[in-house]
Each structure stands twice: as C-alpha cells, then as structure tokens.
Amino acid sequence: MLDIKFIKENKDLIALAAKKKHIEFDVEKLLEIDEKRRAIMKETEDKRAEQNTASTEIVKVDGPEKANILEKMKILKQELTDGEEKLKEIMKEWQVLMLQVPNVPDVSVPDGDSDTDNKEVKKWGELPKFDFEPKSHIEIMENLGMLDLERGVKVSGFRGYFLKNDGALLSFAIWNYAMDFFGKKNFTPMIVPSLVRKAPLIGTGMIPQSEEDLYKTQDGDYLAGTAEVPTMGYYQDEILDKKDLPIKFLSFSPCFRREAGSHSKDVKGLIRVHEFFKVEQVVLCEASHEESVKNHEAITRNSEEFMESLGIPYRTVVNCGADLGLGQVKKYDIEAWVPLENKYRETHSSSYFHDFQTRRLNIRYKDADGKTKYVHSLNNTATASPRILVSLVENFQQADGSVKIPEVLQPYMGGKTVIRK
C-alpha cells in the first residue's frame, strides 16, 4: 500500500507503474473516491462539532430555548448516523482500491510483456556434457527408489508425490545445509506457521493479486504459499528499535499453492507441485532506498553463492515490469540449469518492496529524530524443495544411473558420496 498523499502528488507515476506491470488500475477513480471520502469525513466531523456545542449549550438554558436545542440535537444525531453509514460504505470502496495500487518499479526494471522478456545479468558454471544419453529427474529418481509419483497421485491427487529413501534424505540434507550456510550470514532461524490469517496475506500483497493460488480453510484462514507471509506478520502492528535494524530472518515452512491457471504446465515431475518446503530470507531495514538496494544485492548474492557451493549451473535475470508483483519495486530470479529441458528454471526469487508491505502491516520504527517511519522489507528464497532436486539430480547423474552427491551435502548424508541402487 502506498501513501494516499504520494498517490495524489504522483498520479501519473502510478498510472505508468500500472502500465509497466501490465496491471489494470484506474488511479483517477481512486482519487475521485478519495475526494468523496474526505468530504464525508469533514461533513461528519462538522456535525459532531455541532453536536458537542449543543450539548454544552443545553445545560445553560431552559424552557422553549432548551426544547429548540433538543430538537436540533435529535436532527443532528440522525444526520450523524446517516453520515457515519455513508462514510463506512465509501471507506470500504476506498480501501479496496487502495489495496490495488501498484508499487512504482525501479528505473532499472526493463520493459516487457512476460517472463520471456526478463534480462540476463549473470551466468555461472559450465553446463554438463554427457557422454551417455541423460535421463530426466523422474526416471533417475524412480529408478533409484527416491521418488514415487504414482502413489503420490493416488494419495494426494494431481501433482502429488512421495520422496523416499535417499530422495527424502537429500531434501533434509539441503534444508540442514541451507540453515548452516545462511546462518553464518547472521540470519535468525525460525520455523514459521503455514496456516495464516488473511491479514498477513493482504499485508504482503498476496491478496488480492494471488488469491486464486491460495488454499482456504473452512474457518476462513489460508495455507501460505511462501514462508515470507508468516514471517512478515511476525512484527505486525509493532514499533521496532532502530538499533536492531536490519533484522534478518531465515524462515522454514511447508508451503502450498494451487497453481491456478497452470494446469497444463509441467504436468509431470517436481518442478511445479502443490505442496513443497522453503527456506526463505526475509529482511527488514531502515526506510532508505539505498539500504533496500544494498540488502537486495546482498540476499541475491547469498543465494548465488549457495548455488555455486552446490555446483549447480545457474543464471540470474532481472525481471521485466510484466513479471513483477503488485508490490515489488525490483526482482531478480535465479534460474538453475535443467539438462533434459535444455533450459534454465527459476529456483529463487529476490525482491524488495520499500514500505509497500510494512505500511499494510503497520510495522514501524522511530528514527534518530524521533519520527516514526515504516521499515522497508525484502525477501529471497534460500532454497525450495523439491524443485532444487530437479537440477541437482539431472546435473550430477552418472552413466550407470547413479547420482553424485555435491561435496557440501555429503556430511549431511552420513558421508555418502553417490546415490546408487
């Protein structure tokens, strides 16, 4: 959410932001509603002031004059009730529109119509050259007893899966390694809830933009699609101490996404599943563009280093306007090489939001001059499983169907160096 004062003073910039992000939003309609809201608020405040004046005057008079004031108060009371009802209705409309205002992307964000227009900014690692016919992660993992898709679908439905034996152990190894790797960078580890109320989802911008991708419970709560959501809700409605900034969380949770609108994409395998696990970097910093940019580059580099330590070839792209969410100012994707598809696939997304999320969640701090400000927020995937297994298994497959375990993961696999039958 942006400040209404900023929106009024920069309506053309908001219109351009919506156009760049390919989001339909009528800023003029919002400003029109805002004018009505302000007018009704003033009218209501004036009526309340009249009512207070009448209450003061009535104790000083009696007889016909008192009766006149009582009649005036009766009329004022009804007018005030009507005004408050009108204000309640206009506030609902205003709040709905305010939640749809797109954040302004950074000037370095390229134009584009879809993720195919994202711009490569870095490439790392040599792509594997096989002297045998390479197999897909599905065939490799099923042959090695690491994966059971058939029973996964039987139990869980479309996109269901079981990881077992070394498939399960490899996932645990990656999570534990990620906690150690990022923990050395002064992140606070947390296991966070997957079941969340609506407020953190509105606060992070997942609602209304991505509500169709969320699972909703019979109690009106939701299953979060990323650990970012509950982590950002942690300090909701709190004032932080400036000396504690930046605050850096490393959050782990199961995640759930309906993948609405992508029913025919990646039907088989572990690229796009409904239930997965994420370790997420979340940072809260001072309300400074420079601080946001510095932290954004840092958390992106953290994940690049993580991929390099695993030995998985990747590239980093800066996302174009059409591939930004409602609240993102700028986003990088890190994409791992998938040999059998002969392409890079996104494994990490790194974003910053300025105060878009924290204004919605009311997370503030007091500056040195005592002024209360909204903190800035950022997040980036540390690792997501089982998607990371796709590139790992396919890149490290051997001619005999076995899979080499990256050296950094071997201590977490009991010293095992190769997964074989």
mmCIF file of C-alpha atoms in Angstrom, residues 13-367:
data_model
loop_
_atom_site.group_PDB
_atom_site.id
_atom_site.type_symbol
_atom_site.label_atom_id
_atom_site.label_comp_id
_atom_site.label_asym_id
_atom_site.label_seq_id
_atom_site.Cartn_x
_atom_site.Cartn_y
_atom_site.Cartn_z
ATOM 1 C CA LEU A 13 3.730 7.892 -11.991
ATOM 2 C CA ILE A 14 1.168 5.420 -10.572
ATOM 3 C CA ALA A 15 -0.514 5.172 -13.968
ATOM 4 C CA LEU A 16 2.860 4.457 -15.589
ATOM 5 C CA ALA A 17 3.644 1.846 -12.909
ATOM 6 C CA ALA A 18 0.375 0.041 -13.646
ATOM 7 C CA LYS A 19 1.120 0.150 -17.376
ATOM 8 C CA LYS A 20 4.666 -1.171 -16.886
ATOM 9 C CA LYS A 21 3.442 -4.005 -14.650
ATOM 10 C CA HIS A 22 0.537 -4.776 -17.016
ATOM 11 C CA ILE A 23 -1.905 -4.251 -14.142
ATOM 12 C CA GLU A 24 -5.313 -2.681 -14.739
ATOM 13 C CA PHE A 25 -5.788 0.165 -12.291
ATOM 14 C CA ASP A 26 -7.720 3.431 -12.605
ATOM 15 C CA VAL A 27 -5.901 5.982 -10.435
ATOM 16 C CA GLU A 28 -8.453 8.704 -11.320
ATOM 17 C CA LYS A 29 -11.249 6.588 -9.871
ATOM 18 C CA LEU A 30 -9.312 6.195 -6.614
ATOM 19 C CA LEU A 31 -8.727 9.943 -6.365
ATOM 20 C CA GLU A 32 -12.408 10.604 -7.073
ATOM 21 C CA ILE A 33 -13.422 8.214 -4.279
ATOM 22 C CA ASP A 34 -10.814 9.796 -2.011
ATOM 23 C CA GLU A 35 -12.344 13.251 -2.561
ATOM 24 C CA LYS A 36 -15.790 11.890 -1.634
ATOM 25 C CA ARG A 37 -14.293 10.189 1.411
ATOM 26 C CA ARG A 38 -12.671 13.396 2.580
ATOM 27 C CA ALA A 39 -15.852 15.420 2.001
ATOM 28 C CA ILE A 40 -17.986 12.979 4.006
ATOM 29 C CA MET A 41 -15.357 12.873 6.768
ATOM 30 C CA LYS A 42 -15.376 16.681 7.015
ATOM 31 C CA GLU A 43 -19.172 16.807 6.986
ATOM 32 C CA THR A 44 -19.317 14.172 9.726
ATOM 33 C CA GLU A 45 -16.699 15.976 11.821
ATOM 34 C CA ASP A 46 -18.632 19.251 11.438
ATOM 35 C CA LYS A 47 -21.872 17.590 12.575
ATOM 36 C CA ARG A 48 -20.074 16.072 15.559
ATOM 37 C CA ALA A 49 -18.699 19.524 16.484
ATOM 38 C CA GLU A 50 -22.235 20.961 16.273
ATOM 39 C CA GLN A 51 -23.489 18.161 18.481
ATOM 40 C CA ASN A 52 -20.783 18.896 21.068
ATOM 41 C CA THR A 53 -21.636 22.615 21.013
ATOM 42 C CA ALA A 54 -25.336 21.865 21.507
ATOM 43 C CA SER A 55 -24.508 19.561 24.434
ATOM 44 C CA THR A 56 -22.578 22.411 26.080
ATOM 45 C CA GLU A 57 -25.324 24.983 25.453
ATOM 46 C CA ILE A 58 -28.267 22.906 26.677
ATOM 47 C CA VAL A 59 -27.127 22.921 30.319
ATOM 48 C CA LYS A 60 -27.189 26.734 30.299
ATOM 49 C CA VAL A 61 -30.801 27.207 29.173
ATOM 50 C CA ASP A 62 -34.328 26.010 29.871
ATOM 51 C CA GLY A 63 -37.871 26.431 28.583
ATOM 52 C CA PRO A 64 -38.507 26.920 24.835
ATOM 53 C CA GLU A 65 -34.804 27.508 24.121
ATOM 54 C CA LYS A 66 -33.941 24.140 25.655
ATOM 55 C CA ALA A 67 -36.662 22.451 23.607
ATOM 56 C CA ASN A 68 -35.251 24.012 20.413
ATOM 57 C CA ILE A 69 -31.751 22.731 21.209
ATOM 58 C CA LEU A 70 -33.134 19.250 21.994
ATOM 59 C CA GLU A 71 -34.899 19.189 18.610
ATOM 60 C CA LYS A 72 -31.694 20.350 16.923
ATOM 61 C CA MET A 73 -29.727 17.603 18.705
ATOM 62 C CA LYS A 74 -32.248 14.991 17.569
ATOM 63 C CA ILE A 75 -31.828 16.072 13.940
ATOM 64 C CA LEU A 76 -28.035 16.204 14.314
ATOM 65 C CA LYS A 77 -27.983 12.715 15.779
ATOM 66 C CA GLN A 78 -29.839 11.299 12.775
ATOM 67 C CA GLU A 79 -27.675 13.240 10.320
ATOM 68 C CA LEU A 80 -24.567 11.994 12.098
ATOM 69 C CA THR A 81 -25.798 8.385 11.962
ATOM 70 C CA ASP A 82 -26.527 8.745 8.229
ATOM 71 C CA GLY A 83 -23.123 10.352 7.649
ATOM 72 C CA GLU A 84 -21.250 7.626 9.506
ATOM 73 C CA GLU A 85 -23.072 4.983 7.459
ATOM 74 C CA LYS A 86 -22.113 6.776 4.217
ATOM 75 C CA LEU A 87 -18.531 7.057 5.461
ATOM 76 C CA LYS A 88 -18.433 3.347 6.257
ATOM 77 C CA GLU A 89 -19.557 2.487 2.706
ATOM 78 C CA ILE A 90 -17.148 4.899 0.989
ATOM 79 C CA MET A 91 -14.285 3.659 3.196
ATOM 80 C CA LYS A 92 -14.900 0.082 2.006
ATOM 81 C CA GLU A 93 -14.672 1.196 -1.621
ATOM 82 C CA TRP A 94 -11.606 3.336 -0.879
ATOM 83 C CA GLN A 95 -9.789 0.511 0.932
ATOM 84 C CA VAL A 96 -10.460 -1.962 -1.902
ATOM 85 C CA LEU A 97 -8.959 0.469 -4.419
ATOM 86 C CA MET A 98 -6.018 1.323 -2.155
ATOM 87 C CA LEU A 99 -5.082 -2.373 -1.995
ATOM 88 C CA GLN A 100 -4.919 -2.450 -5.797
ATOM 89 C CA VAL A 101 -2.454 0.432 -6.210
ATOM 90 C CA PRO A 102 0.760 -0.944 -7.760
ATOM 91 C CA ASN A 103 4.103 -0.023 -6.266
ATOM 92 C CA VAL A 104 6.389 2.001 -8.537
ATOM 93 C CA PRO A 105 9.132 -0.145 -10.125
ATOM 94 C CA ASP A 106 12.741 0.952 -10.029
ATOM 95 C CA VAL A 107 14.049 2.779 -13.111
ATOM 96 C CA SER A 108 16.415 -0.157 -13.757
ATOM 97 C CA VAL A 109 13.485 -2.557 -14.296
ATOM 98 C CA PRO A 110 13.244 -3.378 -18.027
ATOM 99 C CA ASP A 111 10.012 -3.178 -20.007
ATOM 100 C CA GLY A 112 8.469 -6.424 -21.169
ATOM 101 C CA ASP A 113 5.271 -8.361 -21.751
ATOM 102 C CA SER A 114 6.112 -11.624 -19.942
ATOM 103 C CA ASP A 115 8.901 -13.550 -18.192
ATOM 104 C CA THR A 116 10.447 -14.215 -21.603
ATOM 105 C CA ASP A 117 11.470 -10.546 -21.581
ATOM 106 C CA ASN A 118 13.486 -10.845 -18.354
ATOM 107 C CA LYS A 119 17.102 -9.769 -18.912
ATOM 108 C CA GLU A 120 20.056 -11.994 -18.080
ATOM 109 C CA VAL A 121 22.593 -10.201 -15.879
ATOM 110 C CA LYS A 122 24.830 -13.107 -14.881
ATOM 111 C CA LYS A 123 25.635 -16.691 -15.799
ATOM 112 C CA TRP A 124 27.679 -19.119 -13.694
ATOM 113 C CA GLY A 125 29.022 -22.642 -14.131
ATOM 114 C CA GLU A 126 29.793 -24.961 -17.009
ATOM 115 C CA LEU A 127 26.850 -26.835 -18.433
ATOM 116 C CA PRO A 128 27.344 -30.617 -18.128
ATOM 117 C CA LYS A 129 28.401 -32.572 -21.219
ATOM 118 C CA PHE A 130 27.272 -36.164 -21.063
ATOM 119 C CA ASP A 131 28.950 -38.992 -22.985
ATOM 120 C CA PHE A 132 25.762 -41.027 -22.497
ATOM 121 C CA GLU A 133 22.048 -40.490 -23.026
ATOM 122 C CA PRO A 134 20.991 -38.428 -19.981
ATOM 123 C CA LYS A 135 17.751 -39.197 -18.166
ATOM 124 C CA SER A 136 15.114 -36.951 -16.647
ATOM 125 C CA HIS A 137 14.956 -36.421 -12.885
ATOM 126 C CA ILE A 138 11.769 -38.512 -12.846
ATOM 127 C CA GLU A 139 13.397 -41.559 -14.436
ATOM 128 C CA ILE A 140 16.568 -41.221 -12.357
ATOM 129 C CA MET A 141 14.778 -40.811 -9.033
ATOM 130 C CA GLU A 142 12.215 -43.530 -9.680
ATOM 131 C CA ASN A 143 14.965 -45.969 -10.725
ATOM 132 C CA LEU A 144 16.887 -45.180 -7.530
ATOM 133 C CA GLY A 145 13.820 -45.523 -5.299
ATOM 134 C CA MET A 146 13.935 -41.800 -4.424
ATOM 135 C CA LEU A 147 10.547 -40.798 -5.827
ATOM 136 C CA ASP A 148 7.070 -42.304 -6.205
ATOM 137 C CA LEU A 149 4.746 -40.185 -8.329
ATOM 138 C CA GLU A 150 2.117 -42.843 -8.980
ATOM 139 C CA ARG A 151 1.337 -43.367 -5.307
ATOM 140 C CA GLY A 152 1.701 -39.620 -4.724
ATOM 141 C CA VAL A 153 -1.173 -39.010 -7.146
ATOM 142 C CA LYS A 154 -3.185 -41.851 -5.591
ATOM 143 C CA VAL A 155 -2.878 -40.302 -2.124
ATOM 144 C CA SER A 156 -2.656 -36.559 -2.836
ATOM 145 C CA GLY A 157 -4.165 -36.123 -6.292
ATOM 146 C CA PHE A 158 -2.805 -34.111 -9.209
ATOM 147 C CA ARG A 159 0.873 -33.160 -8.674
ATOM 148 C CA GLY A 160 1.142 -35.412 -5.619
ATOM 149 C CA TYR A 161 4.483 -37.083 -4.853
ATOM 150 C CA PHE A 162 6.357 -39.140 -2.291
ATOM 151 C CA LEU A 163 10.065 -38.578 -1.660
ATOM 152 C CA LYS A 164 11.616 -41.618 -0.038
ATOM 153 C CA ASN A 165 14.946 -43.229 0.828
ATOM 154 C CA ASP A 166 17.746 -41.004 -0.499
ATOM 155 C CA GLY A 167 15.150 -38.645 -2.015
ATOM 156 C CA ALA A 168 13.892 -37.798 1.470
ATOM 157 C CA LEU A 169 17.393 -37.753 2.962
ATOM 158 C CA LEU A 170 18.669 -35.468 0.208
ATOM 159 C CA SER A 171 15.895 -32.978 0.930
ATOM 160 C CA PHE A 172 16.747 -32.986 4.635
ATOM 161 C CA ALA A 173 20.422 -32.554 3.723
ATOM 162 C CA ILE A 174 19.656 -29.494 1.596
ATOM 163 C CA TRP A 175 17.495 -27.903 4.311
ATOM 164 C CA ASN A 176 20.087 -28.509 7.007
ATOM 165 C CA TYR A 177 22.904 -27.269 4.807
ATOM 166 C CA ALA A 178 20.867 -24.149 3.944
ATOM 167 C CA MET A 179 20.267 -23.416 7.628
ATOM 168 C CA ASP A 180 24.014 -23.690 8.299
ATOM 169 C CA PHE A 181 25.054 -21.790 5.158
ATOM 170 C CA PHE A 182 22.748 -18.811 5.651
ATOM 171 C CA GLY A 183 23.034 -18.958 9.437
ATOM 172 C CA LYS A 184 26.690 -17.958 9.065
ATOM 173 C CA LYS A 185 25.437 -14.739 7.456
ATOM 174 C CA ASN A 186 23.761 -13.634 10.702
ATOM 175 C CA PHE A 187 20.206 -14.661 9.933
ATOM 176 C CA THR A 188 17.885 -15.616 12.781
ATOM 177 C CA PRO A 189 16.474 -19.114 12.120
ATOM 178 C CA MET A 190 12.725 -19.607 12.524
ATOM 179 C CA ILE A 191 10.173 -22.325 11.849
ATOM 180 C CA VAL A 192 7.046 -20.389 10.895
ATOM 181 C CA PRO A 193 3.340 -21.281 10.568
ATOM 182 C CA SER A 194 1.884 -22.314 7.229
ATOM 183 C CA LEU A 195 -1.666 -21.693 8.428
ATOM 184 C CA VAL A 196 -2.202 -17.925 8.455
ATOM 185 C CA ARG A 197 -4.974 -15.394 8.827
ATOM 186 C CA LYS A 198 -5.988 -13.142 5.980
ATOM 187 C CA ALA A 199 -4.194 -10.049 7.338
ATOM 188 C CA PRO A 200 -0.590 -11.203 6.615
ATOM 189 C CA LEU A 201 -1.639 -12.197 3.081
ATOM 190 C CA ILE A 202 -3.169 -8.766 2.463
ATOM 191 C CA GLY A 203 -0.101 -7.235 4.087
ATOM 192 C CA THR A 204 2.357 -8.989 1.797
ATOM 193 C CA GLY A 205 0.245 -8.302 -1.302
ATOM 194 C CA MET A 206 -0.722 -11.941 -1.923
ATOM 195 C CA ILE A 207 -4.346 -10.825 -1.567
ATOM 196 C CA PRO A 208 -5.995 -9.638 -3.725
ATOM 197 C CA GLN A 209 -3.489 -10.294 -6.548
ATOM 198 C CA SER A 210 -2.785 -14.012 -5.994
ATOM 199 C CA GLU A 211 -5.798 -15.189 -4.000
ATOM 200 C CA GLU A 212 -6.775 -17.769 -6.621
ATOM 201 C CA ASP A 213 -3.498 -19.603 -5.919
ATOM 202 C CA LEU A 214 -4.213 -19.938 -2.192
ATOM 203 C CA TYR A 215 -5.832 -22.822 -0.340
ATOM 204 C CA LYS A 216 -8.534 -21.569 2.039
ATOM 205 C CA THR A 217 -9.748 -23.468 5.106
ATOM 206 C CA GLN A 218 -13.334 -23.882 6.285
ATOM 207 C CA ASP A 219 -12.500 -21.438 9.103
ATOM 208 C CA GLY A 220 -11.556 -18.658 6.680
ATOM 209 C CA ASP A 221 -7.812 -18.985 7.224
ATOM 210 C CA TYR A 222 -5.288 -19.783 4.480
ATOM 211 C CA LEU A 223 -2.318 -22.028 3.752
ATOM 212 C CA ALA A 224 0.607 -19.769 2.855
ATOM 213 C CA GLY A 225 2.468 -20.242 -0.424
ATOM 214 C CA THR A 226 5.747 -18.931 0.994
ATOM 215 C CA ALA A 227 7.413 -18.519 4.386
ATOM 216 C CA GLU A 228 7.611 -14.791 3.634
ATOM 217 C CA VAL A 229 3.932 -14.373 4.596
ATOM 218 C CA PRO A 230 4.005 -15.546 8.240
ATOM 219 C CA THR A 231 7.465 -14.029 8.740
ATOM 220 C CA MET A 232 6.230 -10.599 7.658
ATOM 221 C CA GLY A 233 3.273 -10.995 10.019
ATOM 222 C CA TYR A 234 5.629 -11.542 12.969
ATOM 223 C CA TYR A 235 6.048 -7.819 13.715
ATOM 224 C CA GLN A 236 2.594 -6.704 12.530
ATOM 225 C CA ASP A 237 1.356 -3.602 14.431
ATOM 226 C CA GLU A 238 4.677 -3.190 16.272
ATOM 227 C CA ILE A 239 7.256 -0.416 16.562
ATOM 228 C CA LEU A 240 10.827 -1.684 16.249
ATOM 229 C CA ASP A 241 14.010 -0.245 17.697
ATOM 230 C CA LYS A 242 16.175 1.358 15.014
ATOM 231 C CA LYS A 243 19.342 -0.064 16.561
ATOM 232 C CA ASP A 244 18.060 -3.590 15.800
ATOM 233 C CA LEU A 245 17.816 -2.901 12.048
ATOM 234 C CA PRO A 246 18.409 -4.622 9.754
ATOM 235 C CA ILE A 247 16.522 -7.637 11.112
ATOM 236 C CA LYS A 248 17.296 -10.779 9.115
ATOM 237 C CA PHE A 249 15.179 -13.922 9.369
ATOM 238 C CA LEU A 250 15.821 -17.344 7.858
ATOM 239 C CA SER A 251 12.377 -18.943 7.883
ATOM 240 C CA PHE A 252 11.435 -22.539 7.160
ATOM 241 C CA SER A 253 7.923 -23.808 6.452
ATOM 242 C CA PRO A 254 5.818 -26.118 4.329
ATOM 243 C CA CYS A 255 4.174 -24.144 1.517
ATOM 244 C CA PHE A 256 1.027 -24.701 -0.532
ATOM 245 C CA ARG A 257 -0.024 -23.342 -3.924
ATOM 246 C CA ARG A 258 -2.976 -24.301 -6.083
ATOM 247 C CA GLU A 259 -1.037 -23.285 -9.234
ATOM 248 C CA ALA A 260 -4.302 -21.970 -10.672
ATOM 249 C CA GLY A 261 -4.073 -21.211 -14.367
ATOM 250 C CA SER A 262 -1.079 -23.531 -14.892
ATOM 251 C CA HIS A 263 -2.944 -26.836 -15.026
ATOM 252 C CA SER A 264 -1.330 -27.969 -18.266
ATOM 253 C CA LYS A 265 2.210 -26.802 -17.452
ATOM 254 C CA ASP A 266 4.859 -29.211 -16.148
ATOM 255 C CA VAL A 267 2.275 -31.905 -15.571
ATOM 256 C CA LYS A 268 4.853 -34.494 -14.511
ATOM 257 C CA GLY A 269 7.766 -34.169 -12.162
ATOM 258 C CA LEU A 270 8.834 -31.922 -9.329
ATOM 259 C CA ILE A 271 9.076 -28.507 -10.986
ATOM 260 C CA ARG A 272 5.541 -27.370 -10.190
ATOM 261 C CA VAL A 273 3.851 -29.051 -7.223
ATOM 262 C CA HIS A 274 1.078 -28.063 -4.818
ATOM 263 C CA GLU A 275 2.988 -28.815 -1.612
ATOM 264 C CA PHE A 276 6.651 -28.013 -1.054
ATOM 265 C CA PHE A 277 9.124 -26.652 1.502
ATOM 266 C CA LYS A 278 11.003 -23.361 1.557
ATOM 267 C CA VAL A 279 13.810 -21.755 3.456
ATOM 268 C CA GLU A 280 13.328 -18.007 2.977
ATOM 269 C CA GLN A 281 15.490 -14.963 3.620
ATOM 270 C CA VAL A 282 13.409 -12.045 4.956
ATOM 271 C CA VAL A 283 14.973 -8.679 5.786
ATOM 272 C CA LEU A 284 13.562 -5.566 7.475
ATOM 273 C CA CYS A 285 15.737 -2.466 7.133
ATOM 274 C CA GLU A 286 15.648 1.315 7.529
ATOM 275 C CA ALA A 287 13.367 3.373 5.287
ATOM 276 C CA SER A 288 16.087 4.153 2.771
ATOM 277 C CA HIS A 289 16.206 3.288 -0.925
ATOM 278 C CA GLU A 290 19.968 2.862 -0.672
ATOM 279 C CA GLU A 291 19.580 0.402 2.224
ATOM 280 C CA SER A 292 16.959 -1.559 0.290
ATOM 281 C CA VAL A 293 19.175 -1.787 -2.795
ATOM 282 C CA LYS A 294 22.207 -2.800 -0.720
ATOM 283 C CA ASN A 295 20.291 -5.548 1.080
ATOM 284 C CA HIS A 296 18.648 -6.682 -2.153
ATOM 285 C CA GLU A 297 22.006 -7.203 -3.823
ATOM 286 C CA ALA A 298 23.296 -8.959 -0.679
ATOM 287 C CA ILE A 299 20.475 -11.510 -0.337
ATOM 288 C CA THR A 300 20.608 -12.199 -4.069
ATOM 289 C CA ARG A 301 24.332 -12.836 -3.819
ATOM 290 C CA ASN A 302 23.724 -15.129 -0.816
ATOM 291 C CA SER A 303 21.599 -17.414 -2.965
ATOM 292 C CA GLU A 304 24.035 -17.270 -5.872
ATOM 293 C CA GLU A 305 26.810 -18.377 -3.512
ATOM 294 C CA PHE A 306 24.573 -21.178 -2.236
ATOM 295 C CA MET A 307 24.046 -22.455 -5.787
ATOM 296 C CA GLU A 308 27.750 -22.170 -6.529
ATOM 297 C CA SER A 309 28.592 -24.180 -3.416
ATOM 298 C CA LEU A 310 26.300 -26.931 -4.694
ATOM 299 C CA GLY A 311 27.956 -26.762 -8.110
ATOM 300 C CA ILE A 312 24.666 -26.250 -9.974
ATOM 301 C CA PRO A 313 24.984 -24.045 -13.090
ATOM 302 C CA TYR A 314 22.645 -21.054 -12.957
ATOM 303 C CA ARG A 315 21.882 -17.679 -14.397
ATOM 304 C CA THR A 316 20.464 -14.548 -12.771
ATOM 305 C CA VAL A 317 17.881 -12.410 -14.550
ATOM 306 C CA VAL A 318 16.333 -9.056 -13.691
ATOM 307 C CA ASN A 319 12.580 -9.334 -14.069
ATOM 308 C CA CYS A 320 10.742 -7.091 -16.508
ATOM 309 C CA GLY A 321 7.782 -4.968 -15.479
ATOM 310 C CA ALA A 322 5.163 -7.541 -16.502
ATOM 311 C CA ASP A 323 6.855 -10.179 -14.324
ATOM 312 C CA LEU A 324 6.720 -8.059 -11.156
ATOM 313 C CA GLY A 325 4.065 -8.479 -8.497
ATOM 314 C CA LEU A 326 1.849 -5.665 -7.273
ATOM 315 C CA GLY A 327 4.227 -4.582 -4.503
ATOM 316 C CA GLN A 328 7.668 -5.369 -5.900
ATOM 317 C CA VAL A 329 9.993 -2.487 -6.736
ATOM 318 C CA LYS A 330 12.558 -4.793 -8.334
ATOM 319 C CA LYS A 331 13.089 -8.531 -8.559
ATOM 320 C CA TYR A 332 15.836 -10.910 -9.592
ATOM 321 C CA ASP A 333 15.233 -14.552 -10.429
ATOM 322 C CA ILE A 334 17.975 -17.142 -10.118
ATOM 323 C CA GLU A 335 17.406 -19.971 -12.574
ATOM 324 C CA ALA A 336 19.100 -23.373 -12.371
ATOM 325 C CA TRP A 337 20.090 -25.374 -15.446
ATOM 326 C CA VAL A 338 17.809 -28.332 -16.240
ATOM 327 C CA PRO A 339 19.682 -30.548 -18.745
ATOM 328 C CA LEU A 340 16.733 -32.602 -20.012
ATOM 329 C CA GLU A 341 14.743 -29.471 -20.803
ATOM 330 C CA ASN A 342 17.838 -27.721 -22.175
ATOM 331 C CA LYS A 343 16.834 -24.570 -20.320
ATOM 332 C CA TYR A 344 17.177 -22.658 -17.054
ATOM 333 C CA ARG A 345 14.352 -22.916 -14.486
ATOM 334 C CA GLU A 346 13.626 -20.428 -11.695
ATOM 335 C CA THR A 347 14.644 -21.667 -8.241
ATOM 336 C CA HIS A 348 14.989 -18.371 -6.336
ATOM 337 C CA SER A 349 13.169 -15.023 -6.435
ATOM 338 C CA SER A 350 14.712 -11.986 -4.756
ATOM 339 C CA SER A 351 12.585 -8.840 -4.258
ATOM 340 C CA TYR A 352 12.388 -5.561 -2.421
ATOM 341 C CA PHE A 353 9.236 -3.565 -1.673
ATOM 342 C CA HIS A 354 10.209 -0.309 0.093
ATOM 343 C CA ASP A 355 7.355 0.275 2.611
ATOM 344 C CA PHE A 356 4.600 -1.296 0.484
ATOM 345 C CA GLN A 357 4.187 -4.322 2.761
ATOM 346 C CA THR A 358 5.071 -2.705 6.068
ATOM 347 C CA ARG A 359 2.553 0.122 5.580
ATOM 348 C CA ARG A 360 -0.166 -2.522 5.181
ATOM 349 C CA LEU A 361 1.151 -4.490 8.159
ATOM 350 C CA ASN A 362 1.855 -1.370 10.252
ATOM 351 C CA ILE A 363 5.488 -2.260 11.024
ATOM 352 C CA ARG A 364 7.376 0.875 12.069
ATOM 353 C CA TYR A 365 10.462 2.192 13.831
ATOM 354 C CA LYS A 366 11.465 5.500 15.400
ATOM 355 C CA ASP A 367 14.188 7.368 13.569
#
